[in-house]
PDB file of C-alpha atoms in Angstrom:
ATOM      1  CA  UNK A  27      -7.633   9.743 -11.242  1.00  0.00           C
ATOM      2  CA  UNK A  28      -7.384   5.962 -11.588  1.00  0.00           C
ATOM      3  CA  UNK A  29      -9.936   3.837 -13.344  1.00  0.00           C
ATOM      4  CA  UNK A  30     -10.044   0.036 -13.648  1.00  0.00           C
ATOM      5  CA  UNK A  31     -12.670  -1.147 -16.102  1.00  0.00           C
ATOM      6  CA  UNK A  32     -13.404  -4.863 -16.099  1.00  0.00           C
ATOM      7  CA  UNK A  33      -9.716  -5.833 -15.618  1.00  0.00           C
ATOM      8  CA  UNK A  34      -8.768  -9.547 -15.910  1.00  0.00           C
ATOM      9  CA  UNK A  35      -5.332 -11.286 -16.098  1.00  0.00           C
ATOM     10  CA  UNK A  36      -4.680 -14.732 -17.393  1.00  0.00           C
ATOM     11  CA  UNK A  37      -1.336 -16.515 -17.041  1.00  0.00           C
ATOM     12  CA  UNK A  38      -0.076 -19.522 -19.101  1.00  0.00           C
ATOM     13  CA  UNK A  39       0.542 -22.463 -16.800  1.00  0.00           C
ATOM     14  CA  UNK A  40       3.961 -24.184 -16.775  1.00  0.00           C
ATOM     15  CA  UNK A  41       4.732 -27.363 -18.798  1.00  0.00           C
ATOM     16  CA  UNK A  42       1.185 -27.544 -20.485  1.00  0.00           C
ATOM     17  CA  UNK A  43      -1.096 -25.414 -22.498  1.00  0.00           C
ATOM     18  CA  UNK A  44      -3.639 -24.596 -19.872  1.00  0.00           C
ATOM     19  CA  UNK A  45      -4.037 -21.037 -18.445  1.00  0.00           C
ATOM     20  CA  UNK A  46      -4.597 -19.710 -14.886  1.00  0.00           C
ATOM     21  CA  UNK A  47      -6.964 -16.651 -14.287  1.00  0.00           C
ATOM     22  CA  UNK A  48      -5.405 -14.558 -11.548  1.00  0.00           C
ATOM     23  CA  UNK A  49      -7.690 -11.512 -11.770  1.00  0.00           C
ATOM     24  CA  UNK A  50     -11.263 -11.618 -13.017  1.00  0.00           C
ATOM     25  CA  UNK A  51     -13.385  -8.696 -14.013  1.00  0.00           C
ATOM     26  CA  UNK A  52     -12.236  -6.046 -11.452  1.00  0.00           C
ATOM     27  CA  UNK A  53     -13.660  -2.583 -11.817  1.00  0.00           C
ATOM     28  CA  UNK A  54     -12.832   0.245  -9.376  1.00  0.00           C
ATOM     29  CA  UNK A  55     -11.930   3.898  -9.151  1.00  0.00           C
ATOM     30  CA  UNK A  56      -9.504   5.823  -6.897  1.00  0.00           C
ATOM     31  CA  UNK A  57      -9.812   9.554  -6.413  1.00  0.00           C
ATOM     32  CA  UNK A  58      -6.952  12.073  -5.882  1.00  0.00           C
ATOM     33  CA  UNK A  59      -5.494  11.969  -2.403  1.00  0.00           C
ATOM     34  CA  UNK A  60      -7.398   8.940  -1.413  1.00  0.00           C
ATOM     35  CA  UNK A  61      -5.816   6.091   0.688  1.00  0.00           C
ATOM     36  CA  UNK A  62      -7.277   2.681  -0.608  1.00  0.00           C
ATOM     37  CA  UNK A  63      -6.286  -0.807   0.474  1.00  0.00           C
ATOM     38  CA  UNK A  64      -6.842  -4.065  -1.131  1.00  0.00           C
ATOM     39  CA  UNK A  65      -7.036  -7.142   0.974  1.00  0.00           C
ATOM     40  CA  UNK A  66      -7.826 -10.808   0.409  1.00  0.00           C
ATOM     41  CA  UNK A  67      -6.599 -14.374   0.781  1.00  0.00           C
ATOM     42  CA  UNK A  68      -3.245 -15.381  -0.349  1.00  0.00           C
ATOM     43  CA  UNK A  69      -2.958 -16.054  -4.019  1.00  0.00           C
ATOM     44  CA  UNK A  70      -6.047 -13.886  -4.753  1.00  0.00           C
ATOM     45  CA  UNK A  71      -4.240 -11.640  -7.284  1.00  0.00           C
ATOM     46  CA  UNK A  72      -3.737  -8.515  -5.071  1.00  0.00           C
ATOM     47  CA  UNK A  73      -0.142  -8.021  -6.000  1.00  0.00           C
ATOM     48  CA  UNK A  74      -0.896  -8.940  -9.658  1.00  0.00           C
ATOM     49  CA  UNK A  75      -3.493  -6.226  -9.817  1.00  0.00           C
ATOM     50  CA  UNK A  76      -1.108  -3.766  -8.235  1.00  0.00           C
ATOM     51  CA  UNK A  77       1.691  -4.608 -10.702  1.00  0.00           C
ATOM     52  CA  UNK A  78      -0.827  -4.051 -13.520  1.00  0.00           C
ATOM     53  CA  UNK A  79      -1.586  -0.608 -12.142  1.00  0.00           C
ATOM     54  CA  UNK A  80       2.137   0.097 -12.022  1.00  0.00           C
ATOM     55  CA  UNK A  81       2.542  -1.024 -15.609  1.00  0.00           C
ATOM     56  CA  UNK A  82       4.826  -3.888 -14.476  1.00  0.00           C
ATOM     57  CA  UNK A  83       2.420  -6.491 -15.786  1.00  0.00           C
ATOM     58  CA  UNK A  84       0.573  -6.149 -19.065  1.00  0.00           C
ATOM     59  CA  UNK A  85      -3.184  -5.270 -18.778  1.00  0.00           C
ATOM     60  CA  UNK A  86      -5.856  -5.555 -21.494  1.00  0.00           C
ATOM     61  CA  UNK A  87      -5.826  -2.364 -23.664  1.00  0.00           C
ATOM     62  CA  UNK A  88      -7.341   0.614 -22.003  1.00  0.00           C
ATOM     63  CA  UNK A  89      -8.765  -1.375 -19.078  1.00  0.00           C
ATOM     64  CA  UNK A  90      -6.604   0.593 -16.704  1.00  0.00           C
ATOM     65  CA  UNK A  91      -6.570   4.439 -17.152  1.00  0.00           C
ATOM     66  CA  UNK A  92      -4.666   6.969 -15.014  1.00  0.00           C
ATOM     67  CA  UNK A  93      -5.515  10.598 -15.368  1.00  0.00           C
ATOM     68  CA  UNK A  94      -7.369   9.712 -18.588  1.00  0.00           C
ATOM     69  CA  UNK A  95      -4.548   7.791 -20.362  1.00  0.00           C
ATOM     70  CA  UNK A  96      -4.192   4.048 -20.776  1.00  0.00           C
ATOM     71  CA  UNK A  97      -1.575   2.434 -18.619  1.00  0.00           C
ATOM     72  CA  UNK A  98       0.809   0.627 -21.008  1.00  0.00           C
ATOM     73  CA  UNK A  99       3.985   0.532 -18.872  1.00  0.00           C
ATOM     74  CA  UNK A 100       5.762   2.042 -15.887  1.00  0.00           C
ATOM     75  CA  UNK A 101       5.794   5.808 -15.380  1.00  0.00           C
ATOM     76  CA  UNK A 102       7.348   8.197 -12.926  1.00  0.00           C
ATOM     77  CA  UNK A 103       3.770   9.257 -12.198  1.00  0.00           C
ATOM     78  CA  UNK A 104       3.204   5.894 -10.484  1.00  0.00           C
ATOM     79  CA  UNK A 105       5.761   5.125  -7.611  1.00  0.00           C
ATOM     80  CA  UNK A 106       6.164   1.635  -6.138  1.00  0.00           C
ATOM     81  CA  UNK A 107       7.201   0.566  -2.721  1.00  0.00           C
ATOM     82  CA  UNK A 108       8.049  -3.124  -2.336  1.00  0.00           C
ATOM     83  CA  UNK A 109       8.137  -5.455   0.706  1.00  0.00           C
ATOM     84  CA  UNK A 110      11.766  -6.355   0.307  1.00  0.00           C
ATOM     85  CA  UNK A 111      12.937  -2.544   0.424  1.00  0.00           C
ATOM     86  CA  UNK A 112      14.904  -2.827  -2.802  1.00  0.00           C
ATOM     87  CA  UNK A 113      17.589  -0.466  -1.693  1.00  0.00           C
ATOM     88  CA  UNK A 114      21.132  -0.236  -3.319  1.00  0.00           C
ATOM     89  CA  UNK A 115      23.483  -1.624  -0.715  1.00  0.00           C
ATOM     90  CA  UNK A 116      26.418   0.191  -2.060  1.00  0.00           C
ATOM     91  CA  UNK A 117      24.664   3.633  -1.606  1.00  0.00           C
ATOM     92  CA  UNK A 118      24.189   5.659   1.503  1.00  0.00           C
ATOM     93  CA  UNK A 119      20.695   6.536   2.811  1.00  0.00           C
ATOM     94  CA  UNK A 120      20.936   9.924   1.260  1.00  0.00           C
ATOM     95  CA  UNK A 121      22.160   8.610  -2.158  1.00  0.00           C
ATOM     96  CA  UNK A 122      19.493   5.942  -2.112  1.00  0.00           C
ATOM     97  CA  UNK A 123      16.819   8.584  -1.779  1.00  0.00           C
ATOM     98  CA  UNK A 124      18.546  10.670  -4.484  1.00  0.00           C
ATOM     99  CA  UNK A 125      18.878   7.651  -6.871  1.00  0.00           C
ATOM    100  CA  UNK A 126      15.472   8.060  -8.663  1.00  0.00           C
ATOM    101  CA  UNK A 127      16.104  11.786  -9.106  1.00  0.00           C
ATOM    102  CA  UNK A 128      19.492  11.237 -10.687  1.00  0.00           C
ATOM    103  CA  UNK A 129      18.078   8.485 -13.006  1.00  0.00           C
ATOM    104  CA  UNK A 130      15.697  10.929 -14.264  1.00  0.00           C
ATOM    105  CA  UNK A 131      18.368  13.575 -14.959  1.00  0.00           C
ATOM    106  CA  UNK A 132      17.759  16.102 -12.303  1.00  0.00           C
ATOM    107  CA  UNK A 133      20.359  18.647 -11.640  1.00  0.00           C
ATOM    108  CA  UNK A 134      22.564  18.130  -8.513  1.00  0.00           C
ATOM    109  CA  UNK A 135      21.650  21.553  -7.266  1.00  0.00           C
ATOM    110  CA  UNK A 136      18.026  20.580  -7.174  1.00  0.00           C
ATOM    111  CA  UNK A 137      18.642  17.058  -5.641  1.00  0.00           C
ATOM    112  CA  UNK A 138      20.231  18.195  -2.453  1.00  0.00           C
ATOM    113  CA  UNK A 139      17.285  20.189  -0.931  1.00  0.00           C
ATOM    114  CA  UNK A 140      14.745  17.406  -2.011  1.00  0.00           C
ATOM    115  CA  UNK A 141      16.940  14.733  -0.282  1.00  0.00           C
ATOM    116  CA  UNK A 142      17.105  16.930   2.799  1.00  0.00           C
ATOM    117  CA  UNK A 143      13.355  17.367   2.893  1.00  0.00           C
ATOM    118  CA  UNK A 144      12.652  13.758   2.811  1.00  0.00           C
ATOM    119  CA  UNK A 145      15.411  12.858   5.356  1.00  0.00           C
ATOM    120  CA  UNK A 146      13.645  15.150   7.705  1.00  0.00           C
ATOM    121  CA  UNK A 147      10.173  14.050   6.843  1.00  0.00           C
ATOM    122  CA  UNK A 148      11.113  10.395   7.557  1.00  0.00           C
ATOM    123  CA  UNK A 149      13.339  11.209  10.672  1.00  0.00           C
ATOM    124  CA  UNK A 150      16.427   9.982   8.960  1.00  0.00           C
ATOM    125  CA  UNK A 151      18.698  13.103   9.217  1.00  0.00           C
ATOM    126  CA  UNK A 152      21.120  11.421  11.567  1.00  0.00           C
ATOM    127  CA  UNK A 153      21.487   8.355   9.115  1.00  0.00           C
ATOM    128  CA  UNK A 154      22.161  10.213   5.816  1.00  0.00           C
ATOM    129  CA  UNK A 155      25.636   8.706   5.487  1.00  0.00           C
ATOM    130  CA  UNK A 156      24.659   5.272   6.820  1.00  0.00           C
ATOM    131  CA  UNK A 157      24.472   2.259   4.525  1.00  0.00           C
ATOM    132  CA  UNK A 158      21.442  -0.119   4.430  1.00  0.00           C
ATOM    133  CA  UNK A 159      23.121  -3.028   6.164  1.00  0.00           C
ATOM    134  CA  UNK A 160      23.503  -0.951   9.257  1.00  0.00           C
ATOM    135  CA  UNK A 161      19.717  -0.085   9.492  1.00  0.00           C
ATOM    136  CA  UNK A 162      16.750  -1.795  10.973  1.00  0.00           C
ATOM    137  CA  UNK A 163      13.971  -3.124   8.890  1.00  0.00           C
ATOM    138  CA  UNK A 164      11.679  -0.208   9.662  1.00  0.00           C
ATOM    139  CA  UNK A 165      14.426   2.300   8.820  1.00  0.00           C
ATOM    140  CA  UNK A 166      15.120   0.532   5.474  1.00  0.00           C
ATOM    141  CA  UNK A 167      11.393   0.828   4.613  1.00  0.00           C
ATOM    142  CA  UNK A 168      11.414   4.512   5.545  1.00  0.00           C
ATOM    143  CA  UNK A 169      14.344   5.010   3.163  1.00  0.00           C
ATOM    144  CA  UNK A 170      12.391   3.222   0.355  1.00  0.00           C
ATOM    145  CA  UNK A 171       9.316   5.454   1.047  1.00  0.00           C
ATOM    146  CA  UNK A 172      11.458   8.508   1.123  1.00  0.00           C
ATOM    147  CA  UNK A 173      13.052   7.570  -2.193  1.00  0.00           C
ATOM    148  CA  UNK A 174       9.636   7.021  -3.794  1.00  0.00           C
ATOM    149  CA  UNK A 175       8.301  10.373  -2.464  1.00  0.00           C
ATOM    150  CA  UNK A 176      11.390  12.269  -3.546  1.00  0.00           C
ATOM    151  CA  UNK A 177      10.529  11.581  -7.220  1.00  0.00           C
ATOM    152  CA  UNK A 178       7.119  13.181  -6.628  1.00  0.00           C
ATOM    153  CA  UNK A 179       4.738  10.571  -8.121  1.00  0.00           C
ATOM    154  CA  UNK A 180       1.077  11.333  -8.399  1.00  0.00           C
ATOM    155  CA  UNK A 181       0.253   7.887  -6.907  1.00  0.00           C
ATOM    156  CA  UNK A 182       2.086   5.498  -4.621  1.00  0.00           C
ATOM    157  CA  UNK A 183       1.582   1.846  -4.988  1.00  0.00           C
ATOM    158  CA  UNK A 184       2.636  -0.152  -1.882  1.00  0.00           C
ATOM    159  CA  UNK A 185       2.838  -4.084  -2.071  1.00  0.00           C
ATOM    160  CA  UNK A 186       2.958  -5.401   1.430  1.00  0.00           C
ATOM    161  CA  UNK A 187       5.510  -2.842   2.536  1.00  0.00           C
ATOM    162  CA  UNK A 188       5.441  -3.719   6.150  1.00  0.00           C
ATOM    163  CA  UNK A 189       4.971  -7.583   5.709  1.00  0.00           C
ATOM    164  CA  UNK A 190       8.629  -8.448   6.610  1.00  0.00           C
ATOM    165  CA  UNK A 191       8.642  -6.317   9.917  1.00  0.00           C
ATOM    166  CA  UNK A 192       8.209  -7.680  13.416  1.00  0.00           C
ATOM    167  CA  UNK A 193       4.787  -6.842  15.022  1.00  0.00           C
ATOM    168  CA  UNK A 194       5.958  -3.832  17.013  1.00  0.00           C
ATOM    169  CA  UNK A 195       7.863  -2.229  14.241  1.00  0.00           C
ATOM    170  CA  UNK A 196       5.019  -2.800  11.878  1.00  0.00           C
ATOM    171  CA  UNK A 197       2.620  -0.968  14.251  1.00  0.00           C
ATOM    172  CA  UNK A 198       5.055   1.966  14.455  1.00  0.00           C
ATOM    173  CA  UNK A 199       5.338   2.044  10.657  1.00  0.00           C
ATOM    174  CA  UNK A 200       1.562   2.104  10.330  1.00  0.00           C
ATOM    175  CA  UNK A 201       1.265   5.214  12.369  1.00  0.00           C
ATOM    176  CA  UNK A 202       4.271   6.720  10.499  1.00  0.00           C
ATOM    177  CA  UNK A 203       2.622   6.144   7.166  1.00  0.00           C
ATOM    178  CA  UNK A 204      -0.814   7.559   8.455  1.00  0.00           C
ATOM    179  CA  UNK A 205       0.877  10.750   9.486  1.00  0.00           C
ATOM    180  CA  UNK A 206       2.997  10.936   6.353  1.00  0.00           C
ATOM    181  CA  UNK A 207      -0.054  10.487   4.247  1.00  0.00           C
ATOM    182  CA  UNK A 208      -1.661  13.534   5.951  1.00  0.00           C
ATOM    183  CA  UNK A 209       1.468  15.681   5.359  1.00  0.00           C
ATOM    184  CA  UNK A 210       2.053  14.722   1.842  1.00  0.00           C
ATOM    185  CA  UNK A 211      -1.561  14.452   0.538  1.00  0.00           C
ATOM    186  CA  UNK A 212      -0.622  11.633  -1.906  1.00  0.00           C
ATOM    187  CA  UNK A 213      -2.934   9.066  -3.431  1.00  0.00           C
ATOM    188  CA  UNK A 214      -2.071   5.634  -2.176  1.00  0.00           C
ATOM    189  CA  UNK A 215      -3.054   2.033  -3.182  1.00  0.00           C
ATOM    190  CA  UNK A 216      -1.870  -0.396  -0.446  1.00  0.00           C
ATOM    191  CA  UNK A 217      -1.887  -4.139  -0.774  1.00  0.00           C
ATOM    192  CA  UNK A 218      -1.857  -6.228   2.522  1.00  0.00           C
ATOM    193  CA  UNK A 219      -2.989  -9.400   4.149  1.00  0.00           C
ATOM    194  CA  UNK A 220      -3.637  -7.515   7.416  1.00  0.00           C
ATOM    195  CA  UNK A 221      -7.218  -6.375   7.831  1.00  0.00           C
ATOM    196  CA  UNK A 222      -6.402  -4.317  10.855  1.00  0.00           C
ATOM    197  CA  UNK A 223      -3.676  -2.497   8.978  1.00  0.00           C
ATOM    198  CA  UNK A 224      -6.001  -1.798   6.014  1.00  0.00           C
ATOM    199  CA  UNK A 225      -8.708  -0.363   8.264  1.00  0.00           C
ATOM    200  CA  UNK A 226      -6.276   1.691  10.342  1.00  0.00           C
ATOM    201  CA  UNK A 227      -4.682   3.360   7.181  1.00  0.00           C
ATOM    202  CA  UNK A 228      -7.495   3.637   4.558  1.00  0.00           C
ATOM    203  CA  UNK A 229     -10.420   5.646   3.339  1.00  0.00           C
ATOM    204  CA  UNK A 230     -11.712   2.513   1.606  1.00  0.00           C
ATOM    205  CA  UNK A 231     -10.969  -1.149   1.697  1.00  0.00           C
ATOM    206  CA  UNK A 232     -11.612  -3.456  -1.266  1.00  0.00           C
ATOM    207  CA  UNK A 233     -11.939  -7.149  -0.294  1.00  0.00           C
ATOM    208  CA  UNK A 234     -10.904  -9.594  -3.012  1.00  0.00           C
ATOM    209  CA  UNK A 235     -12.330 -13.154  -3.412  1.00  0.00           C
ATOM    210  CA  UNK A 236     -10.114 -16.266  -3.702  1.00  0.00           C
ATOM    211  CA  UNK A 237      -8.561 -16.766  -7.051  1.00  0.00           C
ATOM    212  CA  UNK A 238      -9.506 -15.753  -9.652  1.00  0.00           C
ATOM    213  CA  UNK A 239      -9.512 -12.565  -7.613  1.00  0.00           C
ATOM    214  CA  UNK A 240     -12.544 -10.292  -8.128  1.00  0.00           C
ATOM    215  CA  UNK A 241     -13.864  -7.491  -5.927  1.00  0.00           C
ATOM    216  CA  UNK A 242     -16.216  -9.116  -3.316  1.00  0.00           C
ATOM    217  CA  UNK A 243     -17.064  -5.917  -1.479  1.00  0.00           C
ATOM    218  CA  UNK A 244     -16.044  -2.313  -0.862  1.00  0.00           C
ATOM    219  CA  UNK A 245     -16.015  -0.937   2.681  1.00  0.00           C
ATOM    220  CA  UNK A 246     -15.958   2.761   3.417  1.00  0.00           C
ATOM    221  CA  UNK A 247     -13.866   3.531   6.574  1.00  0.00           C
ATOM    222  CA  UNK A 248     -15.554   6.134   8.722  1.00  0.00           C
ATOM    223  CA  UNK A 249     -12.517   7.350  10.640  1.00  0.00           C
ATOM    224  CA  UNK A 250     -10.902  10.792   9.839  1.00  0.00           C
ATOM    225  CA  UNK A 251      -7.154  11.753   9.592  1.00  0.00           C
ATOM    226  CA  UNK A 252      -4.620  11.876  12.358  1.00  0.00           C
ATOM    227  CA  UNK A 253      -5.357   8.278  13.414  1.00  0.00           C
ATOM    228  CA  UNK A 254      -3.489   6.950  16.434  1.00  0.00           C
ATOM    229  CA  UNK A 255      -3.322   3.325  17.631  1.00  0.00           C
ATOM    230  CA  UNK A 256      -5.920   3.775  20.309  1.00  0.00           C
ATOM    231  CA  UNK A 257      -8.447   3.759  17.378  1.00  0.00           C
ATOM    232  CA  UNK A 258      -7.737  -0.031  17.071  1.00  0.00           C
ATOM    233  CA  UNK A 259      -9.329  -0.642  20.479  1.00  0.00           C
ATOM    234  CA  UNK A 260     -12.671   1.212  19.623  1.00  0.00           C
ATOM    235  CA  UNK A 261     -15.916  -0.742  19.324  1.00  0.00           C
ATOM    236  CA  UNK A 262     -16.441   0.701  15.816  1.00  0.00           C
ATOM    237  CA  UNK A 263     -13.024  -0.622  14.705  1.00  0.00           C
ATOM    238  CA  UNK A 264     -13.622  -4.020  16.157  1.00  0.00           C
ATOM    239  CA  UNK A 265     -17.003  -4.298  14.502  1.00  0.00           C
ATOM    240  CA  UNK A 266     -15.627  -3.301  11.033  1.00  0.00           C
ATOM    241  CA  UNK A 267     -12.642  -5.662  11.454  1.00  0.00           C
ATOM    242  CA  UNK A 268     -15.047  -8.553  12.378  1.00  0.00           C
ATOM    243  CA  UNK A 269     -17.302  -7.858   9.416  1.00  0.00           C
ATOM    244  CA  UNK A 270     -14.389  -8.032   6.930  1.00  0.00           C
ATOM    245  CA  UNK A 271     -12.922 -11.157   8.381  1.00  0.00           C
ATOM    246  CA  UNK A 272     -16.245 -12.928   8.352  1.00  0.00           C
ATOM    247  CA  UNK A 273     -16.612 -12.128   4.659  1.00  0.00           C
ATOM    248  CA  UNK A 274     -13.056 -13.268   3.846  1.00  0.00           C
TER     249      UNK A 274
END
């Protein structure tokens, strides 16, 4: 589904002619309906790599291919969820979820049932008419996820989506996302600093090296679907977390 072939990214430094290599020689594949996380130290290029996959940062020609086509810019096939929610403050919850559908020219008669489905799926039915400033952080992120899902992308790219949440809300959102992934059967690439979060959610975890970021090791996560927080207290979970932390 998604192929990265020796992807590198160089930025020009400010005020001089030097360059900074953010990502170096990254190769990886992501299969349909797979949940993959990318972890690594701060500044290693995780978010840059994700933005390249999204088409928000230029990539070397044909080095990133999605369903056989080179990624050369943003596409509705690749939905993005950001850390800062990126909701429209003047729109209600329902209208925020509908916004991507309206931008793409969908008929209003089609939009209503889609919005209702994702209000239900994210347990936001009672907040359809509420505005973002009245919502908690976790609810805002559920709106952002619902808006992305409503546009029916083939792959969802998530850049530290729970990074701004408190510990308890973050834990709740992890379980929410794990359940949602099972129900929706979407392909997900998830960037996070939190190793425990990555293990809990993923089929595979890619550990990146310090800048310039390259893939240091790939970890296959042996846990099945329908994960609950009790999993985090198992010996197997602890051992895997310790192994990744030691390598980081």
